[in-house]
PDB file of C-alpha atoms in Angstrom:
ATOM      1  CA  MET F  28      12.585  17.929  57.591  1.00  0.00           C
ATOM      2  CA  LEU F  29       9.347  16.000  57.965  1.00  0.00           C
ATOM      3  CA  LYS F  30       7.495  19.181  58.951  1.00  0.00           C
ATOM      4  CA  ASP F  31       8.515  20.783  55.655  1.00  0.00           C
ATOM      5  CA  LEU F  32       7.183  18.040  53.368  1.00  0.00           C
ATOM      6  CA  PRO F  33       4.803  19.333  50.663  1.00  0.00           C
ATOM      7  CA  GLU F  34       1.119  18.783  51.377  1.00  0.00           C
ATOM      8  CA  ASP F  35       0.165  17.497  47.914  1.00  0.00           C
ATOM      9  CA  LEU F  36       1.545  16.569  44.509  1.00  0.00           C
ATOM     10  CA  ASP F  37       1.220  20.084  43.066  1.00  0.00           C
ATOM     11  CA  LYS F  38       3.260  21.519  45.921  1.00  0.00           C
ATOM     12  CA  THR F  39       5.824  18.744  45.454  1.00  0.00           C
ATOM     13  CA  TYR F  40       6.234  19.645  41.779  1.00  0.00           C
ATOM     14  CA  GLU F  41       6.359  23.346  42.599  1.00  0.00           C
ATOM     15  CA  GLN F  42       9.097  22.740  45.157  1.00  0.00           C
ATOM     16  CA  THR F  43      11.032  20.602  42.668  1.00  0.00           C
ATOM     17  CA  LEU F  44      10.791  23.287  39.971  1.00  0.00           C
ATOM     18  CA  LEU F  45      11.941  25.975  42.380  1.00  0.00           C
ATOM     19  CA  GLY F  46      14.904  23.764  43.277  1.00  0.00           C
ATOM     20  CA  ILE F  47      16.281  23.851  39.730  1.00  0.00           C
ATOM     21  CA  ASP F  48      19.432  25.968  39.567  1.00  0.00           C
ATOM     22  CA  LYS F  49      18.754  29.363  38.001  1.00  0.00           C
ATOM     23  CA  GLU F  50      21.333  28.838  35.258  1.00  0.00           C
ATOM     24  CA  LYS F  51      19.627  25.568  34.253  1.00  0.00           C
ATOM     25  CA  ARG F  52      16.021  26.810  34.282  1.00  0.00           C
ATOM     26  CA  VAL F  53      15.993  27.926  30.657  1.00  0.00           C
ATOM     27  CA  TYR F  54      17.177  24.459  29.617  1.00  0.00           C
ATOM     28  CA  ALA F  55      14.660  22.766  31.897  1.00  0.00           C
ATOM     29  CA  GLN F  56      11.891  24.800  30.268  1.00  0.00           C
ATOM     30  CA  ARG F  57      13.099  23.740  26.824  1.00  0.00           C
ATOM     31  CA  LEU F  58      13.178  20.092  27.887  1.00  0.00           C
ATOM     32  CA  PHE F  59       9.698  20.226  29.374  1.00  0.00           C
ATOM     33  CA  LYS F  60       8.286  21.978  26.303  1.00  0.00           C
ATOM     34  CA  CYS F  61       9.824  19.422  23.960  1.00  0.00           C
ATOM     35  CA  LEU F  62       8.575  16.501  26.027  1.00  0.00           C
ATOM     36  CA  SER F  63       5.062  17.855  26.435  1.00  0.00           C
ATOM     37  CA  GLU F  64       4.637  18.786  22.758  1.00  0.00           C
ATOM     38  CA  SER F  65       6.369  15.887  21.040  1.00  0.00           C
ATOM     39  CA  ILE F  66       4.203  13.487  19.060  1.00  0.00           C
ATOM     40  CA  ARG F  67       6.716  10.675  19.520  1.00  0.00           C
ATOM     41  CA  PRO F  68       9.203   9.565  22.190  1.00  0.00           C
ATOM     42  CA  LEU F  69      12.425  11.592  22.129  1.00  0.00           C
ATOM     43  CA  ARG F  70      15.866  10.052  22.493  1.00  0.00           C
ATOM     44  CA  VAL F  71      18.472  11.418  24.881  1.00  0.00           C
ATOM     45  CA  GLU F  72      20.691  12.448  21.974  1.00  0.00           C
ATOM     46  CA  GLU F  73      17.887  14.464  20.387  1.00  0.00           C
ATOM     47  CA  LEU F  74      17.076  16.362  23.554  1.00  0.00           C
ATOM     48  CA  GLY F  75      20.761  16.900  24.240  1.00  0.00           C
ATOM     49  CA  GLU F  76      20.897  19.029  21.102  1.00  0.00           C
ATOM     50  CA  ILE F  77      18.644  21.715  22.590  1.00  0.00           C
ATOM     51  CA  PHE F  78      21.556  22.918  24.692  1.00  0.00           C
ATOM     52  CA  ALA F  79      23.326  23.967  21.491  1.00  0.00           C
ATOM     53  CA  VAL F  80      20.427  26.016  20.106  1.00  0.00           C
ATOM     54  CA  GLN F  81      20.641  29.721  20.830  1.00  0.00           C
ATOM     55  CA  PHE F  82      17.359  31.598  21.032  1.00  0.00           C
ATOM     56  CA  ASP F  83      17.384  35.349  20.676  1.00  0.00           C
ATOM     57  CA  ALA F  84      14.274  37.530  20.618  1.00  0.00           C
ATOM     58  CA  THR F  85      15.561  39.475  17.612  1.00  0.00           C
ATOM     59  CA  ASP F  86      16.987  36.650  15.474  1.00  0.00           C
ATOM     60  CA  THR F  87      15.954  33.238  14.337  1.00  0.00           C
ATOM     61  CA  PRO F  88      17.292  30.392  16.501  1.00  0.00           C
ATOM     62  CA  SER F  89      20.779  29.242  15.600  1.00  0.00           C
ATOM     63  CA  PHE F  90      22.708  26.071  16.288  1.00  0.00           C
ATOM     64  CA  ASN F  91      26.141  26.438  17.858  1.00  0.00           C
ATOM     65  CA  GLU F  92      28.035  23.158  17.837  1.00  0.00           C
ATOM     66  CA  ASN F  93      30.442  24.493  20.484  1.00  0.00           C
ATOM     67  CA  PHE F  94      27.604  24.499  23.024  1.00  0.00           C
ATOM     68  CA  ARG F  95      26.773  20.835  22.426  1.00  0.00           C
ATOM     69  CA  ALA F  96      26.879  18.931  25.720  1.00  0.00           C
ATOM     70  CA  PRO F  97      29.687  16.335  25.811  1.00  0.00           C
ATOM     71  CA  ASP F  98      27.412  13.946  27.741  1.00  0.00           C
ATOM     72  CA  ALA F  99      23.822  14.385  26.559  1.00  0.00           C
ATOM     73  CA  GLU F 100      22.354  12.081  29.213  1.00  0.00           C
ATOM     74  CA  GLU F 101      24.029  13.935  32.079  1.00  0.00           C
ATOM     75  CA  ALA F 102      23.014  17.316  30.649  1.00  0.00           C
ATOM     76  CA  VAL F 103      19.381  16.277  30.194  1.00  0.00           C
ATOM     77  CA  MET F 104      19.099  14.756  33.661  1.00  0.00           C
ATOM     78  CA  SER F 105      20.802  17.677  35.396  1.00  0.00           C
ATOM     79  CA  ALA F 106      18.392  20.170  33.810  1.00  0.00           C
ATOM     80  CA  GLY F 107      15.250  18.076  34.223  1.00  0.00           C
ATOM     81  CA  THR F 108      15.839  16.896  37.794  1.00  0.00           C
ATOM     82  CA  SER F 109      13.532  14.215  39.156  1.00  0.00           C
ATOM     83  CA  LEU F 110      10.683  15.320  36.901  1.00  0.00           C
ATOM     84  CA  ILE F 111      12.060  13.312  33.980  1.00  0.00           C
ATOM     85  CA  ALA F 112      13.384   9.809  33.560  1.00  0.00           C
ATOM     86  CA  ILE F 113      15.403   7.981  30.956  1.00  0.00           C
ATOM     87  CA  VAL F 114      14.137   4.554  29.984  1.00  0.00           C
ATOM     88  CA  ASP F 115      15.277   1.921  27.526  1.00  0.00           C
ATOM     89  CA  GLN F 116      12.821   1.425  24.676  1.00  0.00           C
ATOM     90  CA  GLU F 117      13.788  -1.052  21.984  1.00  0.00           C
ATOM     91  CA  GLY F 118      17.485  -0.317  22.431  1.00  0.00           C
ATOM     92  CA  HIS F 119      17.090   3.479  22.531  1.00  0.00           C
ATOM     93  CA  ARG F 120      17.493   5.707  25.578  1.00  0.00           C
ATOM     94  CA  ILE F 121      14.179   7.615  25.690  1.00  0.00           C
ATOM     95  CA  VAL F 122      13.428  10.653  27.862  1.00  0.00           C
ATOM     96  CA  GLN F 123       9.989  10.892  29.417  1.00  0.00           C
ATOM     97  CA  PHE F 124       8.290  12.556  32.345  1.00  0.00           C
ATOM     98  CA  SER F 125       8.833  10.560  35.510  1.00  0.00           C
ATOM     99  CA  HIS F 126       5.048  10.293  35.954  1.00  0.00           C
ATOM    100  CA  PHE F 127       2.070  11.246  33.773  1.00  0.00           C
ATOM    101  CA  SER F 128       1.003  13.755  36.419  1.00  0.00           C
ATOM    102  CA  VAL F 129       4.148  15.840  35.774  1.00  0.00           C
ATOM    103  CA  LYS F 130       2.946  16.619  32.265  1.00  0.00           C
ATOM    104  CA  GLU F 131      -0.535  17.374  33.581  1.00  0.00           C
ATOM    105  CA  TYR F 132       0.932  19.743  36.159  1.00  0.00           C
ATOM    106  CA  LEU F 133       3.155  21.543  33.641  1.00  0.00           C
ATOM    107  CA  THR F 134       0.492  21.932  30.983  1.00  0.00           C
TER     108      THR F 134
END
């Protein structure tokens, strides 16, 4: 295992991204885009809603309440892996990148 450790931070992030389950990658991309573009901190509940938005190349995005995750925190963390963290900020559960370098790497 020690021989297979990534050589630098970029390779660590690359390996982490490649480790995301294929069926969760589209949601991970949505999470990362929201976090990197947001002008304010986003709460877990807000980011949990992105799982219920259906994007289709031919139509405008639509919200399907049936696809809403029953546990937003679990859904967000399972899609974002170790690249994101949830912190308490003034009584709100806020999602952020686990380190500022994650955002730099992704953007």
